[in-house]
């Protein structure tokens, strides 16, 4: 099926007389006739459901749709994008291990890696997304277990050279994990460019209406874990908490990563998505292909307007000719560069805050990638835990304003920017 059809009909296929819309299975538990039947589930010898902390039919149907959209082999939903990124990394890297990551990533993810996971014994080396292949290669260590980046960084809007990072990861026998939240599979499918695992904050464009928190992990099913068994003992040696199952042998390349993340991490940490949230997410997915086209159209118009405005010092949007990532966007994002525009208001932090205060259609909110236009000053909100040097390294200067362009009329949005800038 084409990706537009998958958005509408993927993941769930009702039988004769069954609900046309995916049912909300709002139950924590599931009944079985015998203990032997349930025992097979605990031994990972049979498919089925016994407790919604691990798996639920509604969540599984929506996860299957997202796997189809990304061209992956298997997927799992999580309670948030943060949980998805944590699980994706922690599933293969533990205390004493090392990960290479792009420095141009969402501030919350940076904090997760640089602070929280560091306390857990996982060390990260952050490299510029524009680093040379030699500089990237130098960041690896014998205990490196993964490479991480964002297709379109939030809010720096750098475009990751996926092939460069994938090549480096594979030359060192580790997978590339790519957060594809801003691009969505409508604009880019990282697995087709060499990525091995894709994550999403489904809270953003996939939901599209600020209605339900969520995250997702998609495994491409191509990485050969057993070929690098010494690096990934969690996947390639017996798991005594599940009767000695070896995930890479039992479930193969297509299922090992997601099975382990479900059986171990979701079992023990419990960051699951609720069936109700999965249902809401699916409603958003059904219009994702239509919405992304309008987001890109509106953002392109807004970026072109801002680029010519005398009170704007700079604009960052890869859809603009001359943007530092315009050529990368033509390669990886030929259908559009998402709906987020970053820019600086002449006069710096104070002028930016005055401008934002006078917006009428664009609201100040921590959210992004919404049907409604919203605006944020990251240095004083989402990235406030970072000092100026870290902000600059992440491509998020203290003067940066992030505008998430919604689905309203582009003429109305530009008029709103015009009147707000007049006050700055």
Tab-separated table of C-alpha atoms in Angstrom:
chain	number	residue	atom	x	y	z
A	1	UNK	CA	0.000	0.000	0.000
A	2	UNK	CA	1.039	3.595	-0.543
A	3	UNK	CA	1.796	5.548	2.614
A	4	UNK	CA	-1.456	7.563	2.356
A	5	UNK	CA	-3.476	4.344	2.406
A	6	UNK	CA	-1.473	2.994	5.339
A	7	UNK	CA	-2.311	6.147	7.323
A	8	UNK	CA	-5.990	5.457	6.854
A	9	UNK	CA	-6.231	1.663	6.851
A	10	UNK	CA	-2.956	0.232	8.174
A	11	UNK	CA	-2.472	-1.757	11.360
A	12	UNK	CA	-6.018	-2.999	11.937
A	13	UNK	CA	-8.132	-5.072	9.553
A	14	UNK	CA	-11.592	-5.972	10.855
A	15	UNK	CA	-13.257	-9.244	10.005
A	16	UNK	CA	-16.853	-9.726	8.984
A	17	UNK	CA	-19.162	-8.116	11.514
A	18	UNK	CA	-16.292	-6.639	13.568
A	19	UNK	CA	-15.935	-2.926	14.465
A	20	UNK	CA	-14.727	-0.787	11.544
A	21	UNK	CA	-12.801	1.489	13.921
A	22	UNK	CA	-10.084	-0.119	16.045
A	23	UNK	CA	-11.710	-1.122	19.366
A	24	UNK	CA	-10.520	0.355	22.658
A	25	UNK	CA	-9.696	-2.713	24.736
A	26	UNK	CA	-9.921	-0.941	28.087
A	27	UNK	CA	-8.899	-3.898	30.227
A	28	UNK	CA	-5.820	-4.457	32.344
A	29	UNK	CA	-6.125	-8.236	32.280
A	30	UNK	CA	-7.191	-11.102	30.030
A	31	UNK	CA	-8.863	-14.398	30.903
A	32	UNK	CA	-7.509	-17.891	30.111
A	33	UNK	CA	-9.029	-21.324	30.572
A	34	UNK	CA	-5.923	-23.009	31.993
A	35	UNK	CA	-2.700	-22.069	33.731
A	36	UNK	CA	-0.854	-23.939	31.008
A	37	UNK	CA	-2.240	-21.573	28.367
A	38	UNK	CA	-1.110	-18.551	30.315
A	39	UNK	CA	2.234	-20.172	31.096
A	40	UNK	CA	3.069	-20.307	27.386
A	41	UNK	CA	2.730	-16.526	27.260
A	42	UNK	CA	5.109	-16.054	30.178
A	43	UNK	CA	7.585	-18.394	28.466
A	44	UNK	CA	7.302	-16.335	25.237
A	45	UNK	CA	6.228	-19.487	23.430
A	46	UNK	CA	2.815	-18.192	22.319
A	47	UNK	CA	1.277	-14.908	21.175
A	48	UNK	CA	-1.484	-13.291	23.172
A	49	UNK	CA	-2.284	-10.938	26.013
A	50	UNK	CA	-2.258	-11.354	29.759
A	51	UNK	CA	-1.568	-7.884	31.176
A	52	UNK	CA	-1.779	-4.484	29.465
A	53	UNK	CA	1.467	-3.270	30.978
A	54	UNK	CA	3.215	-5.457	28.431
A	55	UNK	CA	0.824	-5.629	25.501
A	56	UNK	CA	-2.707	-4.606	24.598
A	57	UNK	CA	-4.655	-5.257	21.364
A	58	UNK	CA	-5.454	-1.580	20.770
A	59	UNK	CA	-1.853	-0.496	21.302
A	60	UNK	CA	-0.522	-3.319	19.161
A	61	UNK	CA	-2.774	-2.398	16.238
A	62	UNK	CA	-1.577	1.211	16.285
A	63	UNK	CA	2.063	0.152	16.699
A	64	UNK	CA	1.674	-2.095	13.675
A	65	UNK	CA	0.410	0.861	11.620
A	66	UNK	CA	3.427	2.994	12.588
A	67	UNK	CA	5.770	0.101	11.731
A	68	UNK	CA	4.123	-0.083	8.312
A	69	UNK	CA	4.458	3.680	7.838
A	70	UNK	CA	8.186	3.566	8.627
A	71	UNK	CA	8.799	0.389	6.644
A	72	UNK	CA	9.888	-1.446	9.798
A	73	UNK	CA	9.511	-5.005	11.015
A	74	UNK	CA	8.076	-4.441	14.496
A	75	UNK	CA	7.101	-1.609	16.829
A	76	UNK	CA	5.969	-0.844	20.358
A	77	UNK	CA	4.159	2.126	21.862
A	78	UNK	CA	5.351	3.923	24.982
A	79	UNK	CA	3.851	6.531	27.275
A	80	UNK	CA	5.916	9.391	25.796
A	81	UNK	CA	8.662	10.187	23.328
A	82	UNK	CA	11.104	10.432	26.229
A	83	UNK	CA	10.247	6.871	27.237
A	84	UNK	CA	10.720	5.735	23.632
A	85	UNK	CA	14.207	7.226	23.404
A	86	UNK	CA	15.179	5.878	26.805
A	87	UNK	CA	13.969	2.366	26.015
A	88	UNK	CA	15.562	2.369	22.568
A	89	UNK	CA	18.996	3.165	24.017
A	90	UNK	CA	18.742	1.275	27.317
A	91	UNK	CA	17.605	-1.856	25.506
A	92	UNK	CA	21.173	-2.297	24.208
A	93	UNK	CA	23.350	-0.031	26.407
A	94	UNK	CA	23.708	-0.446	30.162
A	95	UNK	CA	26.093	0.481	32.964
A	96	UNK	CA	29.650	0.738	31.632
A	97	UNK	CA	28.587	1.267	28.023
A	98	UNK	CA	28.997	4.237	25.695
A	99	UNK	CA	26.833	5.898	23.034
A	100	UNK	CA	27.676	8.457	20.334
A	101	UNK	CA	24.981	11.114	19.818
A	102	UNK	CA	24.479	14.204	17.731
A	103	UNK	CA	24.754	17.325	19.867
A	104	UNK	CA	21.855	18.877	17.980
A	105	UNK	CA	18.922	17.162	19.677
A	106	UNK	CA	15.906	18.088	21.792
A	107	UNK	CA	16.906	19.556	25.157
A	108	UNK	CA	14.941	16.965	27.117
A	109	UNK	CA	16.704	14.158	25.281
A	110	UNK	CA	20.075	15.829	25.853
A	111	UNK	CA	19.327	15.984	29.579
A	112	UNK	CA	18.169	12.348	29.598
A	113	UNK	CA	21.464	11.290	28.042
A	114	UNK	CA	23.943	13.712	29.632
A	115	UNK	CA	22.525	13.687	33.167
A	116	UNK	CA	20.071	10.901	33.986
A	117	UNK	CA	21.562	8.036	31.973
A	118	UNK	CA	25.037	9.151	33.026
A	119	UNK	CA	23.929	8.447	36.614
A	120	UNK	CA	22.984	4.967	35.408
A	121	UNK	CA	26.497	4.399	34.097
A	122	UNK	CA	25.889	5.009	30.389
A	123	UNK	CA	28.261	7.633	28.981
A	124	UNK	CA	27.526	9.742	25.902
A	125	UNK	CA	29.856	11.544	23.540
A	126	UNK	CA	28.122	14.385	21.679
A	127	UNK	CA	29.347	15.283	18.212
A	128	UNK	CA	28.325	18.050	15.844
A	129	UNK	CA	25.868	16.873	13.189
A	130	UNK	CA	28.185	18.606	10.716
A	131	UNK	CA	31.312	16.779	11.869
A	132	UNK	CA	33.555	15.162	9.296
A	133	UNK	CA	33.516	11.372	8.890
A	134	UNK	CA	36.947	11.336	10.563
A	135	UNK	CA	35.719	13.321	13.565
A	136	UNK	CA	32.689	11.059	13.862
A	137	UNK	CA	34.849	7.942	13.694
A	138	UNK	CA	37.092	9.295	16.454
A	139	UNK	CA	34.132	9.480	18.854
A	140	UNK	CA	33.706	5.697	18.996
A	141	UNK	CA	35.115	3.513	21.768
A	142	UNK	CA	35.391	-0.249	22.197
A	143	UNK	CA	32.317	-0.134	24.471
A	144	UNK	CA	30.170	1.980	22.121
A	145	UNK	CA	26.760	0.346	21.668
A	146	UNK	CA	24.746	2.758	19.512
A	147	UNK	CA	24.623	6.049	17.613
A	148	UNK	CA	21.728	8.491	18.061
A	149	UNK	CA	20.442	11.500	16.132
A	150	UNK	CA	17.306	13.382	15.074
A	151	UNK	CA	16.165	13.627	11.452
A	152	UNK	CA	15.186	17.280	12.006
A	153	UNK	CA	16.527	18.497	15.324
A	154	UNK	CA	14.168	20.174	17.782
A	155	UNK	CA	14.443	23.188	17.788
A	156	UNK	CA	17.758	23.773	15.966
A	157	UNK	CA	16.254	22.352	12.722
A	158	UNK	CA	19.546	20.822	11.629
A	159	UNK	CA	19.014	17.996	9.138
A	160	UNK	CA	20.910	14.833	10.009
A	161	UNK	CA	23.087	13.272	7.331
A	162	UNK	CA	21.599	9.857	8.011
A	163	UNK	CA	23.833	8.005	5.574
A	164	UNK	CA	26.994	9.446	7.144
A	165	UNK	CA	25.942	8.495	10.666
A	166	UNK	CA	24.682	5.074	9.554
A	167	UNK	CA	27.935	4.318	7.778
A	168	UNK	CA	29.956	5.204	10.881
A	169	UNK	CA	27.685	3.161	13.150
A	170	UNK	CA	27.806	0.079	10.949
A	171	UNK	CA	31.577	0.262	10.508
A	172	UNK	CA	31.807	-0.112	14.301
A	173	UNK	CA	29.177	-2.860	14.483
A	174	UNK	CA	26.442	-0.848	16.220
A	175	UNK	CA	22.977	0.348	15.161
A	176	UNK	CA	21.888	3.889	14.311
A	177	UNK	CA	18.846	5.134	16.243
A	178	UNK	CA	17.030	8.088	14.672
A	179	UNK	CA	14.303	10.176	16.301
A	180	UNK	CA	11.982	10.944	13.376
A	181	UNK	CA	9.419	13.018	15.289
A	182	UNK	CA	9.576	16.234	13.250
A	183	UNK	CA	9.832	14.631	9.823
A	184	UNK	CA	7.377	11.767	10.388
A	185	UNK	CA	7.439	8.930	7.863
A	186	UNK	CA	5.458	11.179	5.499
A	187	UNK	CA	8.528	13.368	4.882
A	188	UNK	CA	11.375	10.925	5.600
A	189	UNK	CA	11.788	7.216	6.340
A	190	UNK	CA	15.214	6.912	8.019
A	191	UNK	CA	15.274	3.126	7.654
A	192	UNK	CA	15.554	3.608	3.900
A	193	UNK	CA	18.731	5.672	4.423
A	194	UNK	CA	20.501	3.160	6.681
A	195	UNK	CA	19.038	3.765	10.137
A	196	UNK	CA	18.255	0.631	12.150
A	197	UNK	CA	15.808	1.860	14.793
A	198	UNK	CA	13.400	4.805	14.625
A	199	UNK	CA	11.727	6.564	17.531
A	200	UNK	CA	8.881	9.056	17.742
A	201	UNK	CA	7.208	11.348	20.162
A	202	UNK	CA	3.743	10.551	18.855
A	203	UNK	CA	2.522	13.479	20.975
A	204	UNK	CA	3.592	15.733	18.108
A	205	UNK	CA	2.546	15.467	14.442
A	206	UNK	CA	1.335	11.875	14.667
A	207	UNK	CA	-1.325	12.858	17.188
A	208	UNK	CA	-1.468	16.378	15.796
A	209	UNK	CA	-4.060	17.800	18.174
A	210	UNK	CA	-2.328	17.969	21.586
A	211	UNK	CA	-4.752	15.334	22.825
A	212	UNK	CA	-2.618	12.379	23.963
A	213	UNK	CA	0.943	11.846	25.135
A	214	UNK	CA	2.816	8.973	23.558
A	215	UNK	CA	5.910	7.531	21.957
A	216	UNK	CA	6.882	4.721	19.628
A	217	UNK	CA	9.919	2.594	18.779
A	218	UNK	CA	10.190	0.956	15.352
A	219	UNK	CA	12.794	-1.714	14.599
A	220	UNK	CA	13.847	-1.972	10.971
A	221	UNK	CA	14.570	-5.676	11.437
A	222	UNK	CA	17.827	-5.559	9.453
A	223	UNK	CA	20.581	-5.252	12.067
A	224	UNK	CA	22.358	-8.572	12.647
A	225	UNK	CA	22.663	-8.781	16.436
A	226	UNK	CA	24.257	-12.237	16.417
A	227	UNK	CA	27.036	-11.033	14.095
A	228	UNK	CA	28.045	-8.705	16.964
A	229	UNK	CA	27.043	-10.976	19.825
A	230	UNK	CA	29.898	-9.826	22.057
A	231	UNK	CA	28.568	-6.271	21.961
A	232	UNK	CA	24.945	-7.162	22.713
A	233	UNK	CA	24.799	-9.869	25.400
A	234	UNK	CA	21.281	-8.809	26.388
A	235	UNK	CA	20.017	-9.930	23.000
A	236	UNK	CA	22.478	-12.741	22.286
A	237	UNK	CA	22.856	-14.599	25.596
A	238	UNK	CA	20.233	-16.325	27.753
A	239	UNK	CA	17.822	-14.104	29.704
A	240	UNK	CA	17.381	-15.967	32.971
A	241	UNK	CA	14.352	-13.827	33.873
A	242	UNK	CA	12.594	-15.471	30.928
A	243	UNK	CA	13.752	-19.072	31.304
A	244	UNK	CA	16.945	-18.580	29.361
A	245	UNK	CA	15.447	-17.292	26.114
A	246	UNK	CA	17.991	-15.854	23.664
A	247	UNK	CA	16.037	-13.109	21.903
A	248	UNK	CA	18.185	-12.884	18.771
A	249	UNK	CA	17.868	-16.624	18.212
A	250	UNK	CA	14.208	-17.076	19.155
A	251	UNK	CA	12.837	-14.011	17.361
A	252	UNK	CA	15.471	-13.256	14.725
A	253	UNK	CA	16.462	-9.877	13.344
A	254	UNK	CA	12.838	-8.892	12.767
A	255	UNK	CA	11.596	-9.365	16.318
A	256	UNK	CA	14.434	-9.567	18.826
A	257	UNK	CA	14.796	-5.875	19.681
A	258	UNK	CA	11.102	-5.154	20.269
A	259	UNK	CA	10.502	-8.456	22.081
A	260	UNK	CA	13.317	-7.705	24.526
A	261	UNK	CA	12.153	-4.120	25.050
A	262	UNK	CA	8.661	-5.396	25.818
A	263	UNK	CA	9.576	-8.450	27.895
A	264	UNK	CA	12.246	-6.706	29.987
A	265	UNK	CA	11.895	-2.917	29.970
A	266	UNK	CA	8.133	-2.548	29.737
A	267	UNK	CA	7.708	-5.354	32.243
A	268	UNK	CA	10.055	-3.752	34.771
A	269	UNK	CA	9.645	-0.004	34.126
A	270	UNK	CA	6.087	0.168	32.875
A	271	UNK	CA	6.018	3.255	30.636
A	272	UNK	CA	3.139	1.939	28.577
A	273	UNK	CA	0.615	3.846	26.473
A	274	UNK	CA	-3.010	3.501	27.511
A	275	UNK	CA	-5.509	1.974	25.055
A	276	UNK	CA	-7.466	5.242	25.104
A	277	UNK	CA	-4.372	7.243	24.109
A	278	UNK	CA	-3.576	4.716	21.381
A	279	UNK	CA	-7.098	5.150	19.999
A	280	UNK	CA	-6.683	8.941	19.923
A	281	UNK	CA	-3.266	8.563	18.290
A	282	UNK	CA	-4.785	6.407	15.568
A	283	UNK	CA	-7.333	9.114	14.774
A	284	UNK	CA	-4.412	11.492	14.228
A	285	UNK	CA	-2.531	9.032	12.064
A	286	UNK	CA	-5.492	8.740	9.704
A	287	UNK	CA	-4.973	12.356	8.553
A	288	UNK	CA	-1.177	12.587	8.989
A	289	UNK	CA	-0.431	12.615	5.263
A	290	UNK	CA	-2.913	15.439	4.639
A	291	UNK	CA	-1.821	17.529	7.613
A	292	UNK	CA	1.912	17.303	6.928
A	293	UNK	CA	1.424	18.714	3.430
A	294	UNK	CA	-0.388	21.775	4.860
A	295	UNK	CA	2.119	22.213	7.715
A	296	UNK	CA	4.958	22.335	5.183
A	297	UNK	CA	3.107	24.704	2.859
A	298	UNK	CA	2.315	27.137	5.682
A	299	UNK	CA	5.786	26.972	7.220
A	300	UNK	CA	7.442	27.637	3.866
A	301	UNK	CA	5.298	30.776	3.402
A	302	UNK	CA	6.017	31.982	6.946
A	303	UNK	CA	9.754	31.357	6.595
A	304	UNK	CA	9.887	33.305	3.348
A	305	UNK	CA	8.002	36.193	4.978
A	306	UNK	CA	10.271	36.281	8.029
A	307	UNK	CA	13.402	36.125	5.896
A	308	UNK	CA	12.490	39.484	4.337
A	309	UNK	CA	11.358	41.237	7.543
A	310	UNK	CA	13.700	44.002	8.820
A	311	UNK	CA	13.158	43.055	12.469
A	312	UNK	CA	14.284	39.448	11.935
A	313	UNK	CA	18.030	38.858	12.160
A	314	UNK	CA	18.052	35.303	10.844
A	315	UNK	CA	15.705	32.475	9.832
A	316	UNK	CA	16.395	28.757	9.971
A	317	UNK	CA	14.246	26.548	7.788
A	318	UNK	CA	15.747	23.958	5.488
A	319	UNK	CA	13.132	24.639	2.829
A	320	UNK	CA	14.734	28.049	2.172
A	321	UNK	CA	17.372	28.242	-0.563
A	322	UNK	CA	20.603	29.273	1.091
A	323	UNK	CA	19.783	27.590	4.390
A	324	UNK	CA	22.746	25.601	5.727
A	325	UNK	CA	20.707	22.395	5.445
A	326	UNK	CA	18.858	23.114	2.215
A	327	UNK	CA	20.884	20.600	0.203
A	328	UNK	CA	20.476	17.932	2.893
A	329	UNK	CA	16.743	18.628	2.918
A	330	UNK	CA	16.529	18.198	-0.858
A	331	UNK	CA	18.047	14.741	-0.345
A	332	UNK	CA	16.290	13.519	2.780
A	333	UNK	CA	13.137	15.713	2.834
A	334	UNK	CA	12.037	16.213	-0.767
A	335	UNK	CA	8.348	16.467	0.236
A	336	UNK	CA	8.890	19.293	2.742
A	337	UNK	CA	10.792	20.439	5.804
A	338	UNK	CA	8.092	20.074	8.506
A	339	UNK	CA	6.073	22.903	10.047
A	340	UNK	CA	8.610	24.348	12.475
A	341	UNK	CA	10.555	27.548	11.781
A	342	UNK	CA	13.287	28.954	14.026
A	343	UNK	CA	14.381	32.590	13.894
A	344	UNK	CA	15.895	35.472	15.854
A	345	UNK	CA	14.197	38.800	16.574
A	346	UNK	CA	16.373	41.910	16.322
A	347	UNK	CA	17.044	43.019	19.881
A	348	UNK	CA	17.642	39.539	21.284
A	349	UNK	CA	15.920	37.903	24.226
A	350	UNK	CA	13.853	40.923	25.377
A	351	UNK	CA	12.578	41.721	21.878
A	352	UNK	CA	11.686	38.082	21.317
A	353	UNK	CA	9.654	37.960	24.503
A	354	UNK	CA	7.811	41.174	23.556
A	355	UNK	CA	7.032	39.782	20.122
A	356	UNK	CA	5.671	36.539	21.547
A	357	UNK	CA	3.520	38.373	24.094
A	358	UNK	CA	1.681	40.191	21.287
A	359	UNK	CA	0.868	37.140	19.174
A	360	UNK	CA	-2.868	36.472	18.917
A	361	UNK	CA	-3.150	33.334	16.810
A	362	UNK	CA	0.170	31.875	17.890
A	363	UNK	CA	0.071	30.901	21.540
A	364	UNK	CA	3.029	30.499	23.900
A	365	UNK	CA	3.143	26.793	24.720
A	366	UNK	CA	5.679	24.072	25.406
A	367	UNK	CA	4.020	21.999	22.714
A	368	UNK	CA	5.064	21.806	19.085
A	369	UNK	CA	3.850	20.129	15.879
A	370	UNK	CA	0.214	20.889	16.613
A	371	UNK	CA	-2.779	21.760	14.421
A	372	UNK	CA	-2.723	25.153	16.180
A	373	UNK	CA	0.214	27.542	15.784
A	374	UNK	CA	2.326	27.846	18.915
A	375	UNK	CA	5.521	29.648	19.839
A	376	UNK	CA	8.349	29.091	22.331
A	377	UNK	CA	11.598	30.638	23.530
A	378	UNK	CA	13.634	27.451	24.239
A	379	UNK	CA	16.476	29.103	26.197
A	380	UNK	CA	14.037	30.135	28.920
A	381	UNK	CA	11.865	27.005	28.813
A	382	UNK	CA	12.619	23.596	27.265
A	383	UNK	CA	16.400	24.153	27.187
A	384	UNK	CA	16.786	26.235	30.341
A	385	UNK	CA	18.905	23.513	31.992
A	386	UNK	CA	21.661	24.200	29.417
A	387	UNK	CA	24.262	26.954	29.725
A	388	UNK	CA	25.067	29.314	26.826
A	389	UNK	CA	27.919	27.135	25.565
A	390	UNK	CA	25.696	24.052	25.548
A	391	UNK	CA	22.921	26.035	23.865
A	392	UNK	CA	25.294	27.126	21.119
A	393	UNK	CA	26.628	23.578	20.690
A	394	UNK	CA	23.072	22.328	20.313
A	395	UNK	CA	22.291	25.063	17.784
A	396	UNK	CA	19.807	26.710	20.145
A	397	UNK	CA	21.101	30.214	20.826
A	398	UNK	CA	19.629	32.386	23.563
A	399	UNK	CA	17.850	34.527	20.946
A	400	UNK	CA	16.144	31.626	19.150
A	401	UNK	CA	12.366	31.640	18.795
A	402	UNK	CA	10.681	28.411	17.714
A	403	UNK	CA	7.448	28.847	15.784
A	404	UNK	CA	5.373	25.723	15.185
A	405	UNK	CA	3.195	26.649	12.229
A	406	UNK	CA	-0.270	25.141	12.375
A	407	UNK	CA	-3.046	24.469	9.906
A	408	UNK	CA	-4.637	27.909	9.926
A	409	UNK	CA	-4.723	30.200	6.885
A	410	UNK	CA	-1.167	31.216	6.020
A	411	UNK	CA	-2.406	34.739	5.261
A	412	UNK	CA	-3.866	35.024	8.752
A	413	UNK	CA	-0.678	33.675	10.325
A	414	UNK	CA	1.512	36.179	8.471
A	415	UNK	CA	-0.818	39.022	9.480
A	416	UNK	CA	-0.500	37.941	13.114
A	417	UNK	CA	3.302	37.907	12.856
A	418	UNK	CA	3.222	41.345	11.245
A	419	UNK	CA	1.276	42.987	14.045
A	420	UNK	CA	3.313	41.270	16.771
A	421	UNK	CA	6.620	42.278	15.177
A	422	UNK	CA	5.376	45.863	15.019
A	423	UNK	CA	5.376	45.818	18.846
A	424	UNK	CA	8.840	44.323	19.213
